[in-house]
Short mmCIF file of C-alpha atoms (C1' of nucleotides) in Angstrom, two decimals:
data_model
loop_
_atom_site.label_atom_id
_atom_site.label_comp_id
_atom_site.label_asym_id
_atom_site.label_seq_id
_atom_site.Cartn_x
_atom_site.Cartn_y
_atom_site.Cartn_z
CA UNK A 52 98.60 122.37 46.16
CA UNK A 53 97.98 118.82 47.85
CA UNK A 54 98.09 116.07 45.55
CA UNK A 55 98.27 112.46 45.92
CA UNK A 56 101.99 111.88 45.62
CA UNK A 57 102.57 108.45 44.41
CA UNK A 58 106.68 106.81 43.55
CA UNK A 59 105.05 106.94 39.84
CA UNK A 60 104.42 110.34 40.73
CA UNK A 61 107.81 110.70 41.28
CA UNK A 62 108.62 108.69 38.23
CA UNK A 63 107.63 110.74 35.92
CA UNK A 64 108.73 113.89 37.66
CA UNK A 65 112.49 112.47 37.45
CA UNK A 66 111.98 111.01 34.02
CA UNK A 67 110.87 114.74 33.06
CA UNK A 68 113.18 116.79 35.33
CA UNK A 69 116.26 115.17 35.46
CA UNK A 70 116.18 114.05 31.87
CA UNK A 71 115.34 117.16 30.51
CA UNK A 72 111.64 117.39 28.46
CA UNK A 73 110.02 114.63 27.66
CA UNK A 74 106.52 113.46 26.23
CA UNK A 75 104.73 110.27 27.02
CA UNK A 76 105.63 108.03 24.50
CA UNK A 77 109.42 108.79 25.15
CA UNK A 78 109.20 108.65 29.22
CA UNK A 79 107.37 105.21 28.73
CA UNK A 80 110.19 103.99 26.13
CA UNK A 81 112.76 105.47 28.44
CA UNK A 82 111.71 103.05 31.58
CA UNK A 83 111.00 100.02 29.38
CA UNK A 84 114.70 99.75 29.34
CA UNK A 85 115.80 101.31 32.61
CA UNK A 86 113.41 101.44 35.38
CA UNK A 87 112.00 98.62 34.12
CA UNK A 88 113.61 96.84 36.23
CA UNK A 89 112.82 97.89 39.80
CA UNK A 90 109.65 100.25 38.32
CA UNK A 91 107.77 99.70 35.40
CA UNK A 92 105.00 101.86 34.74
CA UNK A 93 102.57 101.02 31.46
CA UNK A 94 100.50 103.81 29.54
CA UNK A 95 97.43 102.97 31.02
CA UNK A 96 99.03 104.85 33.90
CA UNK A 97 101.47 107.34 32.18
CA UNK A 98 99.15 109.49 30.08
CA UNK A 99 96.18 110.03 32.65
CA UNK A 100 99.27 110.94 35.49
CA UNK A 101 100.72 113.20 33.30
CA UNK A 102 97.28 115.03 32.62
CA UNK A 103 96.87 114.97 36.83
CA UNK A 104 100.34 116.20 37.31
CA UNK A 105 99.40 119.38 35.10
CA UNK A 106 96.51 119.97 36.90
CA UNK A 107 98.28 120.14 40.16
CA UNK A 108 101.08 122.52 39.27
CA UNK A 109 103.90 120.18 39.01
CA UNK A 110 104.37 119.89 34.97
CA UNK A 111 103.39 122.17 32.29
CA UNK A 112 102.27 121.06 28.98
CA UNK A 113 103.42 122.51 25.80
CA UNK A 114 101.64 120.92 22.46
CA UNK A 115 104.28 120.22 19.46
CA UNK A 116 102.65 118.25 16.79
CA UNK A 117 104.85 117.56 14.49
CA UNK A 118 102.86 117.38 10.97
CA UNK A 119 99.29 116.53 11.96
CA UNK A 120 100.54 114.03 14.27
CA UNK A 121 99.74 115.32 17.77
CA UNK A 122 102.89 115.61 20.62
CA UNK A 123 102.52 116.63 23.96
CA UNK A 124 106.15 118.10 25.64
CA UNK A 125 106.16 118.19 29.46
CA UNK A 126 108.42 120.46 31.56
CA UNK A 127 108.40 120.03 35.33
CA UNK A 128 107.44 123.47 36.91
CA UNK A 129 109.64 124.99 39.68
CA UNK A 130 107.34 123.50 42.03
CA UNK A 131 107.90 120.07 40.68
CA UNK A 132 110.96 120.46 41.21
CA UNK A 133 110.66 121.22 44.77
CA UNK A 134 108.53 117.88 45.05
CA UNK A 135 111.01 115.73 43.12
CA UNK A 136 113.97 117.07 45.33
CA UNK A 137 111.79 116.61 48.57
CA UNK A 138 111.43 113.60 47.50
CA UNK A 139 114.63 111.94 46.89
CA UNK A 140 116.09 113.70 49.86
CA UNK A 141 113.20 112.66 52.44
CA UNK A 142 114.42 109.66 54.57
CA UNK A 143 111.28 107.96 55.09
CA UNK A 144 110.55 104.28 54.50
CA UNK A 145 109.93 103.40 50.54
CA UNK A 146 107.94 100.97 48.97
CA UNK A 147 109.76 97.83 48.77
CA UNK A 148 107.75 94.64 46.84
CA UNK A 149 108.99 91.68 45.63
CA UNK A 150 106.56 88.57 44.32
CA UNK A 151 108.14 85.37 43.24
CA UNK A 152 106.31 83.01 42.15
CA UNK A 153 109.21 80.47 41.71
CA UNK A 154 110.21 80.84 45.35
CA UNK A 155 107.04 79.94 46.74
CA UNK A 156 107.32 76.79 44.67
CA UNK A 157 110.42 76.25 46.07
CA UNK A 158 108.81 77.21 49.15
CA UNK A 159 106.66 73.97 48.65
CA UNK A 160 108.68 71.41 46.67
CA UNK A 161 109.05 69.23 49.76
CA UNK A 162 105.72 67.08 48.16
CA UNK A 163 108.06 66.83 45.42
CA UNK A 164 110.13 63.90 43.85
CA UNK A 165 114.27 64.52 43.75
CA UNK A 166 113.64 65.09 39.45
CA UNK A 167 111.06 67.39 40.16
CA UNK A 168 112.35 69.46 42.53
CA UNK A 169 115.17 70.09 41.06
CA UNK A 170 112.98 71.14 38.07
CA UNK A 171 111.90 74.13 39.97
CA UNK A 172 115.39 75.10 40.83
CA UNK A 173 116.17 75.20 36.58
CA UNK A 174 112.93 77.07 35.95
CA UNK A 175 113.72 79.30 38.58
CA UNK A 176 117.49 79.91 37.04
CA UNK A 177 115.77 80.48 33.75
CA UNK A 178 113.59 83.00 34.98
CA UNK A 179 117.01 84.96 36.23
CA UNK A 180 118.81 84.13 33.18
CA UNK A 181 116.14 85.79 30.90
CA UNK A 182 115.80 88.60 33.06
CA UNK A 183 119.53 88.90 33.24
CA UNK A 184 119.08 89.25 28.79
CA UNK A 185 116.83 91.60 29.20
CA UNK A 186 119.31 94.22 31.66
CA UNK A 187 122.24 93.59 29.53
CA UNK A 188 120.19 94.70 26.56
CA UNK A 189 119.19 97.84 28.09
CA UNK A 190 122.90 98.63 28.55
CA UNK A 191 122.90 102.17 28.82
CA UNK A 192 125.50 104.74 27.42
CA UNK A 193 128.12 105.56 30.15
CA UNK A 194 127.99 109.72 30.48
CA UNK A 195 130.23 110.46 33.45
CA UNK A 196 126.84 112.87 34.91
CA UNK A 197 124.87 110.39 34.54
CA UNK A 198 126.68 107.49 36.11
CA UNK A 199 123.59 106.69 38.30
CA UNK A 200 121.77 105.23 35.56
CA UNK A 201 124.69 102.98 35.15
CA UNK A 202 124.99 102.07 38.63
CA UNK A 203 121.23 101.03 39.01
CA UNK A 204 122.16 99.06 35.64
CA UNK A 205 124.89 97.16 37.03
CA UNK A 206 123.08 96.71 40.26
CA UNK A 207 120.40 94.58 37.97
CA UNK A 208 123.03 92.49 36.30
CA UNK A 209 125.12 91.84 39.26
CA UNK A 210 122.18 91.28 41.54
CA UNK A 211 120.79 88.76 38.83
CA UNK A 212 123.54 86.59 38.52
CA UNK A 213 123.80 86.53 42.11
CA UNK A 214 120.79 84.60 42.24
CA UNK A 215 121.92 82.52 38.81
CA UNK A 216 125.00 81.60 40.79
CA UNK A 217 122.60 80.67 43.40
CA UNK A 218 120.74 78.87 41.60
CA UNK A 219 123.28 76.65 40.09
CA UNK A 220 124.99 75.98 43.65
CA UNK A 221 121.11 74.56 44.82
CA UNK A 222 120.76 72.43 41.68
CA UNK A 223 124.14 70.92 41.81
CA UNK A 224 123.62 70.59 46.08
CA UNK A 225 120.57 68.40 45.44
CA UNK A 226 121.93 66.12 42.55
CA UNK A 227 124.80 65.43 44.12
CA UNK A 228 122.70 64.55 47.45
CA UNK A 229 123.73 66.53 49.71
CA UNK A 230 121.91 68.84 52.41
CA UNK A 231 121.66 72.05 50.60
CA UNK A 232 122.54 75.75 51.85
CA UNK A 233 123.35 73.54 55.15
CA UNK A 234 125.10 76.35 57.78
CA UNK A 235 127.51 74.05 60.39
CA UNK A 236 126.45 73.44 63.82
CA UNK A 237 123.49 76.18 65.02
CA UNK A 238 125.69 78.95 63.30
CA UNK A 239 123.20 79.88 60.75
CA UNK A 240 123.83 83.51 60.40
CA UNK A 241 127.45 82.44 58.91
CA UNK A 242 128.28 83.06 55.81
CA UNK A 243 127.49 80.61 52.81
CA UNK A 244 130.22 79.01 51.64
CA UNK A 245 129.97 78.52 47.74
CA UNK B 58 85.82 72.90 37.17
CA UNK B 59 87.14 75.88 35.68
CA UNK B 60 88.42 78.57 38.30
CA UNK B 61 90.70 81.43 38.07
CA UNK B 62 93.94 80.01 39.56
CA UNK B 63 96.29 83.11 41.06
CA UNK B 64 99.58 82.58 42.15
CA UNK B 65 97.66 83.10 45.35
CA UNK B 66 95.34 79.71 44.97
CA UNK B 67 98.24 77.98 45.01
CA UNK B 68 99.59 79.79 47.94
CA UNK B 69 96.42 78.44 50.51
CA UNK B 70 96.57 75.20 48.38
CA UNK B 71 100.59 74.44 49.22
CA UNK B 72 99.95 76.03 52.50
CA UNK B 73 97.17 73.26 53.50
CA UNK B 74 98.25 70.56 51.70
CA UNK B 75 102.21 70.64 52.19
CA UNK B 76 102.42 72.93 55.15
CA UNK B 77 99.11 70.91 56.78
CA UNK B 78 98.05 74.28 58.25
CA UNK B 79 94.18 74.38 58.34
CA UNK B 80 92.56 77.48 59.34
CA UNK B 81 92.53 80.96 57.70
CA UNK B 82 94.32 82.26 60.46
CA UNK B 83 96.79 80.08 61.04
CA UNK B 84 97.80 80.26 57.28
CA UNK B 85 97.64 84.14 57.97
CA UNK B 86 99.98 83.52 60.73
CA UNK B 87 102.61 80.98 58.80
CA UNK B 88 102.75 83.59 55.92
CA UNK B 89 103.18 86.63 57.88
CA UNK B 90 107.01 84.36 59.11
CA UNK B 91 107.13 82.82 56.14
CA UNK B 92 106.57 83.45 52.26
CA UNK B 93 106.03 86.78 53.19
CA UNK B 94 109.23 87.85 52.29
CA UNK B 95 108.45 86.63 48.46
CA UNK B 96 104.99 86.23 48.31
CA UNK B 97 102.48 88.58 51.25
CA UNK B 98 98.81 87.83 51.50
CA UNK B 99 96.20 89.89 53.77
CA UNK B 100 93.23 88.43 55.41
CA UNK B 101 91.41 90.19 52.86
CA UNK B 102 92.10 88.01 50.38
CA UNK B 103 92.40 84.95 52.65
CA UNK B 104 89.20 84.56 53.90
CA UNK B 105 87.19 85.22 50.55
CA UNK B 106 89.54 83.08 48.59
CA UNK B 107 89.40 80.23 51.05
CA UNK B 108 85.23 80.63 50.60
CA UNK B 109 86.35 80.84 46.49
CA UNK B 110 88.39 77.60 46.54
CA UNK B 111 85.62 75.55 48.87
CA UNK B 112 83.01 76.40 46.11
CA UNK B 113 85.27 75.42 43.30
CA UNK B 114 85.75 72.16 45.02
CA UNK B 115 89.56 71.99 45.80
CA UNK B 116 89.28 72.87 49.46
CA UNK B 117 86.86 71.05 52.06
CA UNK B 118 85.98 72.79 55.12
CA UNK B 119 84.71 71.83 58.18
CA UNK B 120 83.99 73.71 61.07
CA UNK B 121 85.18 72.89 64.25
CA UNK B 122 84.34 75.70 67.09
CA UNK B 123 86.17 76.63 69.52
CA UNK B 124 84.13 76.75 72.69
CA UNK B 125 81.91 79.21 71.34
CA UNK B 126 84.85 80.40 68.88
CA UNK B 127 84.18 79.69 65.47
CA UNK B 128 86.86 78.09 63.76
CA UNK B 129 87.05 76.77 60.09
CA UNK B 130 89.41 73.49 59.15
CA UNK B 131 89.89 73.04 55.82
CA UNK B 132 91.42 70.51 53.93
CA UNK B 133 92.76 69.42 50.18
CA UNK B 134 90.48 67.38 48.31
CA UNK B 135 91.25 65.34 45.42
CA UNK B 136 91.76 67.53 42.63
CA UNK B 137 92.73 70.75 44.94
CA UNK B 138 95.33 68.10 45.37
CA UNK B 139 95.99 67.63 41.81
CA UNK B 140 95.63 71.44 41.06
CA UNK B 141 98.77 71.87 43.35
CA UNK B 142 100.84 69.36 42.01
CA UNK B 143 100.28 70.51 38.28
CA UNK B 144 101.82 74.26 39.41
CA UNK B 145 104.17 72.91 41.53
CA UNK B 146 105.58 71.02 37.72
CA UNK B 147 104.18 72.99 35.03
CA UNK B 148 107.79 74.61 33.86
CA UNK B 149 105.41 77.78 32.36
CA UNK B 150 106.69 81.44 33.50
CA UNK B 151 105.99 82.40 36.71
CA UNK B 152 104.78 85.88 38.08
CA UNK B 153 108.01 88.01 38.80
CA UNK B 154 107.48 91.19 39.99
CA UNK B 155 110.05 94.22 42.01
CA UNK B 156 109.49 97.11 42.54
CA UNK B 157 112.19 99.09 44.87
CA UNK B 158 111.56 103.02 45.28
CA UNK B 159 114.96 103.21 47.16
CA UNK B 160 116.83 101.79 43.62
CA UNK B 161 114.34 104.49 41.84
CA UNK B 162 115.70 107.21 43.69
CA UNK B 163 119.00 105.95 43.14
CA UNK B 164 118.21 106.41 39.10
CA UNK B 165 117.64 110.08 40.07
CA UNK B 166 120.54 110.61 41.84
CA UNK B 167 122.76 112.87 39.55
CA UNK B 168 120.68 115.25 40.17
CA UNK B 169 122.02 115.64 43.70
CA UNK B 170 124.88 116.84 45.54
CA UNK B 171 127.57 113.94 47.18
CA UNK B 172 126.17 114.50 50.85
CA UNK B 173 122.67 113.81 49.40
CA UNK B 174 123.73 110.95 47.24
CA UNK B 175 125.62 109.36 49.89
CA UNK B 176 122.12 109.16 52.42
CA UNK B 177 120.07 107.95 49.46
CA UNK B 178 122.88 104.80 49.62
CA UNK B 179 122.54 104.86 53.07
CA UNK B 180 118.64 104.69 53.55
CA UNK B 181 118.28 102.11 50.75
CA UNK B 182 121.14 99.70 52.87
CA UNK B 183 118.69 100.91 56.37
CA UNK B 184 116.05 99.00 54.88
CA UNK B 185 117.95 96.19 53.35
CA UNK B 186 118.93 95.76 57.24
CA UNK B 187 115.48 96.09 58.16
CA UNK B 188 114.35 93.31 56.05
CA UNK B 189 116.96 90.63 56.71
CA UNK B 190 116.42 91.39 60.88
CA UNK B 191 112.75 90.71 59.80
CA UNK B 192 113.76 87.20 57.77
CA UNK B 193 116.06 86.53 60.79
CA UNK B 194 113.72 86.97 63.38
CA UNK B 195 111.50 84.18 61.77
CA UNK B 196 114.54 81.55 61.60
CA UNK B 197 111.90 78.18 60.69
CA UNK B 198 112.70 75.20 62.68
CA UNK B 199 115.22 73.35 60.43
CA UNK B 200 113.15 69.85 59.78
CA UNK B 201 114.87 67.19 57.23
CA UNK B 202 111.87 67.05 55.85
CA UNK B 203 110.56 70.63 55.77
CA UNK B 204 114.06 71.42 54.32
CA UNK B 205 112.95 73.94 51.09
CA UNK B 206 110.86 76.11 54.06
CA UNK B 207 115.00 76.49 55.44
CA UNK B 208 115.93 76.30 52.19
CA UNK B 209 113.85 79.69 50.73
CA UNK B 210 114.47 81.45 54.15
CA UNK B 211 118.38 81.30 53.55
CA UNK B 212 117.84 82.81 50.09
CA UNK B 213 115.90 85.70 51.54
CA UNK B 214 118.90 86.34 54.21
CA UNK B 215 121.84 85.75 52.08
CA UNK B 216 120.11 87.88 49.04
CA UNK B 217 119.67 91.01 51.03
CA UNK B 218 123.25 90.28 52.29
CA UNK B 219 124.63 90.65 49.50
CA UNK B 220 122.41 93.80 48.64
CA UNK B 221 123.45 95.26 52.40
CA UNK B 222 127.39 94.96 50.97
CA UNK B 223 126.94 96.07 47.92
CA UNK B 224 125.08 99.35 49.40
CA UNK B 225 128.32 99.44 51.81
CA UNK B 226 130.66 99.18 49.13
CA UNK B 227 128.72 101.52 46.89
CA UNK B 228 129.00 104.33 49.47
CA UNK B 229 132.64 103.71 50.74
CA UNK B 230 133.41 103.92 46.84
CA UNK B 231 130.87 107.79 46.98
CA UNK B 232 133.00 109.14 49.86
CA UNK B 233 136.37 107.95 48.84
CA UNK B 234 135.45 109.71 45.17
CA UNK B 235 135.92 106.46 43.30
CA UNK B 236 133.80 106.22 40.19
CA UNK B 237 131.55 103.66 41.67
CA UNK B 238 131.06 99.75 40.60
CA UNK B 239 132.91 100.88 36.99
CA UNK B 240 133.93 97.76 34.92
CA UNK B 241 137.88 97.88 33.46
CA UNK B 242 137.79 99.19 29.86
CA UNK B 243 134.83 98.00 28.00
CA UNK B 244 134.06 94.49 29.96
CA UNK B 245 130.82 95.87 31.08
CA UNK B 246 130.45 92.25 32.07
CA UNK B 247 133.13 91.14 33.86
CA UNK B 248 132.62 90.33 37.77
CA UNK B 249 132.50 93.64 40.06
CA UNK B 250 135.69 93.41 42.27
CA UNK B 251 134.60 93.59 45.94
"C1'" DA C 243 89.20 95.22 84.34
"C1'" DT C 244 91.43 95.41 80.41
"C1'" DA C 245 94.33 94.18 77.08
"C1'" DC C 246 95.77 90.81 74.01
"C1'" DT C 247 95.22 86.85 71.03
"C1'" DC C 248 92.20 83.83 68.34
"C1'" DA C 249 89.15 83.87 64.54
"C1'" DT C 250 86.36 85.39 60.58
"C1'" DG C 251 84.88 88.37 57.67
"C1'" DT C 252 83.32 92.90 54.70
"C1'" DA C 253 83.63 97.40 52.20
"C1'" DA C 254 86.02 100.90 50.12
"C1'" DG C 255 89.53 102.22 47.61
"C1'" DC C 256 94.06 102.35 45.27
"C1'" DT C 257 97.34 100.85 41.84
"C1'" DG C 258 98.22 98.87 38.01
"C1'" DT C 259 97.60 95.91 33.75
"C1'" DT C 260 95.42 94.45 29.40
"C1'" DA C 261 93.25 95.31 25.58
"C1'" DC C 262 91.53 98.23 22.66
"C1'" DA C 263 90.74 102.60 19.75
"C1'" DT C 264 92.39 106.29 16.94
"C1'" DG C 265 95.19 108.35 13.62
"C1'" DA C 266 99.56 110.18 11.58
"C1'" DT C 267 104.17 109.29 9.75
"C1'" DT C 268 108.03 106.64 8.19
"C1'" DC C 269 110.25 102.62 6.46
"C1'" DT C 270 110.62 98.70 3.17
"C1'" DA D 23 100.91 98.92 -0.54
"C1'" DG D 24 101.60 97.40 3.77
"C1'" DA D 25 104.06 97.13 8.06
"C1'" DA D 26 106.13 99.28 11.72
"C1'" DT D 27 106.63 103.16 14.60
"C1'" DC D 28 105.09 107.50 16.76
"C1'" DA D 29 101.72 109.27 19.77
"C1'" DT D 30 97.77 109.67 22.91
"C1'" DG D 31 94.34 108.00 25.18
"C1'" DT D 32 90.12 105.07 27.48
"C1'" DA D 33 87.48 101.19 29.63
"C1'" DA D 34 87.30 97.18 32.05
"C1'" DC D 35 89.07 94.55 35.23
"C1'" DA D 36 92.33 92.11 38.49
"C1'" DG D 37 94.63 92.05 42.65
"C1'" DC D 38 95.67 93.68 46.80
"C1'" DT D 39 95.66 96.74 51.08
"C1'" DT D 40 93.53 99.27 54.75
"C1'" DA D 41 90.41 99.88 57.86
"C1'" DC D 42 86.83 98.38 60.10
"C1'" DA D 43 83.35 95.21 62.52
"C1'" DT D 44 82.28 91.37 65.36
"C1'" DG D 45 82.83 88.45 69.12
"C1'" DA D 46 84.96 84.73 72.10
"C1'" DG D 47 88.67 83.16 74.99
"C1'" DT D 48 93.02 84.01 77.72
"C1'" DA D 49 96.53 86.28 80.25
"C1'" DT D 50 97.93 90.07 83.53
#
DNA sequence: ATACTCATGTAAGCTGTTACATGATTCT
DNA sequence: AGAATCATGTAACAGCTTACATGAGTAT
């Protein structure tokens, strides 16, 4: 059975098997407040991968309307299984993105007036500080085997403020004048001081 | 003039007008050492976009060959000028996007055994250290007038600093059999002891 | 001589989002 | 009665990457 194996692939094959049975709506209300984070995933993109999962072996779909509405209930198959563990054990390089659009204004704020550039640095906090909102309302029952959930939870929050904290250092650094994020002498792999 | 303006416009836009680089590939070049760390762009969409942004009348080009190289200059006009500014100050949310399959697998991670566990932790801090040798590598030329170009590279070395410790401290915390990152109590909020 | 860098571009394809459509059930 | 939620799906499109093609100049 080859199959394109995508990490939404994998996704859903997690959000299935180590979750226990799921359908589409739930899996897709399930990441909107955990995954959401680091992996979102929209229906657009859940029901037709579901449907090509099936067809390769790796779930098996069980219908359970419930009245005349219609349900489907996935199960990952022993072979999914194998694929899911493969996997999350495989070493190999993952897909690591990040777009910000806020940083490449920062990027550019030299054309920009002391008021305005320090402008960008508050939208850019606010940007963190709404995302930060959004984590801690997802905060996600602590179950002592499923503590990974919480970890990649607190990871979020504590990774967020991280850059708030940043944030605040930069826009205080630039009112008050002086040379921001400024490493002594040519050490600049030392540590920042905050 | 009505255009579609991506986040990418504004990248050749800041990238001629602030940066005063000129040619596809030199912008190609300055990215790839550069934003690339929070904002990527392939020649693929350079070169078309360039042609995009000429017709729409924010980007001049003239060509200057060479020998019998081709070469195309291009410059900000007027309102490409204007275009840039307006982006640079509108306050109005800004594209944000992660995605991290290392964090995903980390989600799934119950499902393993400790030995497992612990090289998930361990490949996701690999390529944390991957990433900040790459940001390293291109150290910019510290200008006191360039500063934000220093300015946005020091975020991108301190931020996966902090996410290479917290992998270390994460998997010191796995081995030792310490329930990892938990808060005292219920201050789910309270700063993570390091 | 040959490999690398400079320089520009195109075509195919993948991934993902947005917006919509449908219809049932439950809540107020 | 009407709104919200449950539930599944499709079509169109945006954005980006990969791989390729071309060719000139430069370094070894």
């Amino acid at each position: 059975m080859t199959t394109r194996l995508t990490a939404t692939t994998h996704l859903l094959l997690g959000m299935i098997g180590v979750k226990g049975r799921r359908t589409g709506y739930e899996i897709k209300r399930l990441v909107d407040v955990s995954t959401r984070f680091f992996w979102a995933a929209s229906p657009g993109q859940i029901y037709p991968e579901l449907k090509r999962l099936e067809d390769a072996g790796l779930l098996t779909r069980s219908p359970q309307p419930q009245g005349g509405r219609q349900r489907n209930v996935y199960t990952v198959t022993d072979e999914g299984e194998q694929v899911l563990h493969q996997w999350l054990t495989a070493g190999d390089a993952s897909t690591f993105e990040f777009r910000n659009e806020g940083l490449l204004k920062l990027f550019f704020a030299d054309a920009l007036t002391l008021e305005e550039q320090i402008e960008v640095v508050r939208a850019m906090r606010a940007q963190n500080e709404a995302a930060l909102d959004g984590i801690r309302k997802a905060t996600p029952p602590f179950r002592p085997d499923r503590k990974f959930g919480y970890i990649t939870w607190r990871y979020g929050l504590d990774l967020h403020g991280w850059v708030v904290d940043w944030c605040k250092q930069l826009e205080s650094d630039l009112i008050e004048g002086r040379t921001p994020l400024q490493a002594e002498g040519t050490d600049l792999d030392a540590e920042r001081t905050r």
